[in-house]
Amino acid sequence: MSESHRHPLVVSPHFDDAVLSCGELLAARPGARVCTVFAAPPEKNMTTDWDRRAGFADAFEAIKARTEEDTRALAILQATPLRLPFCDAQYLASPSHDALVSALRQTLTESEADMLVAPLGLFHADHMLTARACLALLIDTPGLAFYVYEDIPYRCIEGAVQARVAELSSLGYTATPAEELQAPADRRAEREHMELKREAIGAYRSQLRAFGPNARASLFAQERYWQVRRKNA
């Protein structure tokens, strides 16, 4: 099957990651599903440095507003949001690996997706935890087209992508550049997809504030993908 005709499930550690790293891919595939892993507030309210930088008084306010931002952003790309009930690392209540794998497996099954697009797993603890859980799905889901995206903005860290690809090899996986998921040859379509991505990124006002002006340029870097397979599979 052509990759352009597959039904993708894009796994996003946080509310903005899928749009930052895969916005053009989503724009090219209306109806794609985006599963945000760390979408729940903590059991008890708290205040974190990142939420303060984003303009929020506390975690409850942050999650409510960020969910609304994400809904607007995904609507621009005609993507369907799916959200898991886990807290991100800043709220000090990360899920176990097994709990995360189980929830992602159920989401994949219910979505009827035949293509999974997961984070490569760079730098951030939540991204690494998500990437590890997604790899478990590759092991027990025959026929699944499995891709990873280079996590924006963390892929800008010198050597981060190369180190992670080498780590995947040491774990028994091959990762090859996925040219088939890159921007389309049609320049007009490419421009339209990029414009939609920019509009969608603009919906994450709180996160743009937290990133600050110096980091924003990296948010519009070219998307890059790798296809991952098990060695000797």
XYZ file of C-alpha atoms in Angstrom:
233
model
C 0.000 0.000 0.000
C 1.206 3.509 -0.815
C 2.092 5.404 2.359
C -0.113 8.296 1.207
C -3.137 5.981 1.450
C -2.432 4.618 4.906
C -4.406 5.689 7.971
C -1.890 7.155 10.425
C -1.947 7.430 14.171
C 0.525 10.096 15.264
C 1.686 9.799 18.870
C 2.372 13.119 20.569
C 3.975 13.159 24.029
C 2.583 16.632 24.791
C -0.179 18.715 23.271
C 2.017 20.493 20.723
C 4.545 17.853 19.678
C 2.621 16.287 16.793
C 1.949 19.651 15.187
C 5.501 20.933 15.708
C 7.116 17.796 14.286
C 4.437 16.450 11.900
C 2.199 19.392 11.012
C 2.808 19.132 7.283
C 2.271 15.379 7.363
C -1.049 15.911 9.134
C -2.073 18.642 6.704
C -1.483 16.212 3.838
C -3.634 13.531 5.483
C -6.945 15.021 6.677
C -8.646 12.740 9.169
C -5.452 11.470 10.774
C -5.634 10.744 14.489
C -3.311 12.329 17.031
C -2.876 10.607 20.381
C -1.536 12.920 23.075
C -0.007 10.826 25.835
C 0.498 13.270 28.704
C -2.833 15.055 28.594
C -4.063 14.854 32.190
C -3.696 17.266 35.103
C -2.026 16.079 38.297
C -4.238 14.685 41.043
C -3.341 17.638 43.267
C -2.875 21.112 41.856
C 0.631 22.562 41.692
C 2.688 25.253 40.006
C 5.728 24.545 37.811
C 8.359 26.737 36.203
C 7.255 25.812 32.679
C 3.596 26.556 33.338
C 4.537 29.913 34.843
C 6.612 30.722 31.753
C 3.571 29.863 29.651
C 1.468 32.344 31.626
C -0.475 29.999 33.894
C -1.082 30.249 37.612
C -1.223 26.494 38.172
C -1.403 23.072 36.550
C -5.189 22.872 36.403
C -5.373 26.152 34.500
C -2.545 25.046 32.219
C -4.064 21.705 31.221
C -7.474 23.238 30.563
C -6.044 25.975 28.349
C -3.568 23.703 26.581
C -6.317 21.203 25.767
C -8.321 24.014 24.180
C -5.267 25.192 22.227
C -4.658 21.659 20.986
C -8.264 21.225 19.898
C -8.028 24.409 17.825
C -4.685 23.441 16.306
C -5.792 19.959 15.273
C -9.042 21.303 13.834
C -6.988 23.500 11.501
C -5.251 20.353 10.227
C -8.517 18.336 10.196
C -6.980 15.838 12.624
C -8.886 13.964 15.316
C -7.582 14.322 18.892
C -7.231 11.309 21.180
C -5.922 11.849 24.704
C -4.518 9.511 27.321
C -4.968 10.084 31.075
C -1.310 10.440 32.028
C 0.616 13.324 33.611
C 3.818 14.684 32.140
C 7.098 14.616 34.027
C 6.823 18.125 35.426
C 3.868 16.969 37.554
C 5.939 14.203 39.179
C 3.548 11.342 38.360
C 4.852 9.588 35.240
C 3.123 6.337 34.225
C 4.856 2.976 34.227
C 6.136 1.553 30.961
C 3.572 -1.256 31.065
C 0.650 1.120 31.665
C 1.722 3.288 28.777
C 2.182 0.350 26.401
C -1.247 -1.026 27.306
C -2.983 2.312 26.712
C -1.197 2.893 23.420
C -1.955 -0.632 22.221
C -5.660 -0.135 22.949
C -5.635 3.247 21.196
C -3.908 1.782 18.143
C -6.433 -1.057 17.942
C -9.463 1.185 18.363
C -8.186 3.720 15.838
C -7.820 0.995 13.173
C -4.649 2.755 12.038
C -2.202 0.811 9.877
C 0.606 3.343 10.251
C 2.128 4.572 13.506
C 4.191 7.759 13.626
C 5.972 8.076 16.970
C 8.629 10.368 18.414
C 12.239 9.370 17.868
C 12.630 10.081 21.569
C 15.062 12.945 22.058
C 16.212 14.706 25.235
C 12.955 15.092 27.170
C 12.017 12.333 29.626
C 8.430 12.216 28.350
C 9.603 11.846 24.754
C 11.964 9.021 25.678
C 9.287 7.227 27.694
C 6.807 7.529 24.828
C 9.310 6.343 22.231
C 10.172 3.264 24.280
C 6.500 2.358 24.697
C 5.800 2.793 20.990
C 8.657 0.450 20.086
C 6.870 -2.240 22.085
C 3.927 -1.920 19.690
C 6.211 -2.640 16.748
C 7.156 -5.959 18.328
C 3.603 -7.274 18.729
C 1.747 -5.652 15.802
C 2.556 -7.517 12.570
C 2.136 -5.501 9.391
C 2.248 -2.140 11.139
C 4.064 0.555 9.165
C 6.201 2.151 11.872
C 7.810 5.567 11.515
C 9.444 7.983 13.902
C 9.683 11.738 13.601
C 12.622 13.845 14.677
C 11.378 15.659 17.759
C 11.246 19.419 17.193
C 12.889 21.410 18.782
C 15.119 18.805 20.470
C 16.537 17.537 17.191
C 18.487 20.805 17.043
C 20.721 19.520 19.857
C 24.003 18.633 18.176
C 24.409 14.886 17.749
C 21.074 13.998 19.354
C 19.497 12.381 16.287
C 22.620 10.421 15.353
C 23.032 9.147 18.903
C 19.436 7.965 19.059
C 19.616 6.201 15.680
C 22.763 4.422 16.877
C 20.971 3.453 20.083
C 18.091 1.957 18.094
C 20.591 -0.138 16.159
C 22.110 -1.414 19.398
C 18.606 -2.390 20.549
C 17.985 -4.480 17.437
C 16.234 -2.032 15.107
C 17.101 -0.508 11.755
C 16.187 3.111 11.056
C 16.268 4.398 7.490
C 15.318 7.889 6.238
C 11.673 7.864 5.128
C 11.712 9.956 1.990
C 8.139 8.896 1.243
C 6.890 10.995 4.165
C 8.793 14.131 3.237
C 7.167 17.213 1.682
C 5.316 16.508 -1.599
C 6.925 17.207 -4.955
C 3.982 19.497 -5.760
C 5.315 22.885 -4.644
C 1.848 24.388 -4.382
C 0.674 21.594 -2.081
C 3.848 21.940 -0.034
C 3.202 25.649 0.481
C -0.411 25.005 1.454
C 0.622 22.378 3.993
C 3.262 24.657 5.480
C 0.773 27.510 5.782
C -1.661 25.227 7.601
C 1.110 24.068 9.912
C 2.082 27.659 10.723
C -1.531 28.493 11.488
C -1.832 25.431 13.711
C 1.374 26.229 15.596
C -0.015 29.705 16.189
C -2.870 28.147 18.158
C -0.402 27.124 20.882
C -0.071 30.638 22.224
C 0.979 29.627 25.708
C 3.778 27.403 24.455
C 5.088 30.012 22.035
C 5.282 32.349 24.993
C 7.192 29.764 27.030
C 9.622 28.967 24.218
C 10.449 32.646 23.824
C 11.428 34.510 20.636
C 14.914 32.999 20.375
C 13.636 29.429 20.139
C 10.720 30.007 17.790
C 12.745 29.830 14.565
C 13.585 26.180 15.282
C 9.886 25.325 15.451
C 9.543 25.690 11.681
C 12.422 23.428 10.667
C 11.854 20.885 7.912
C 10.145 17.733 9.112
C 12.194 14.540 8.960
C 11.126 10.934 9.417
C 12.686 7.495 9.743
C 11.152 4.095 9.098
C 11.976 1.663 11.882
C 12.023 -2.115 11.519
C 13.195 -4.948 13.702
C 16.417 -6.531 12.506
C 15.940 -10.010 11.058
C 12.161 -9.629 11.269
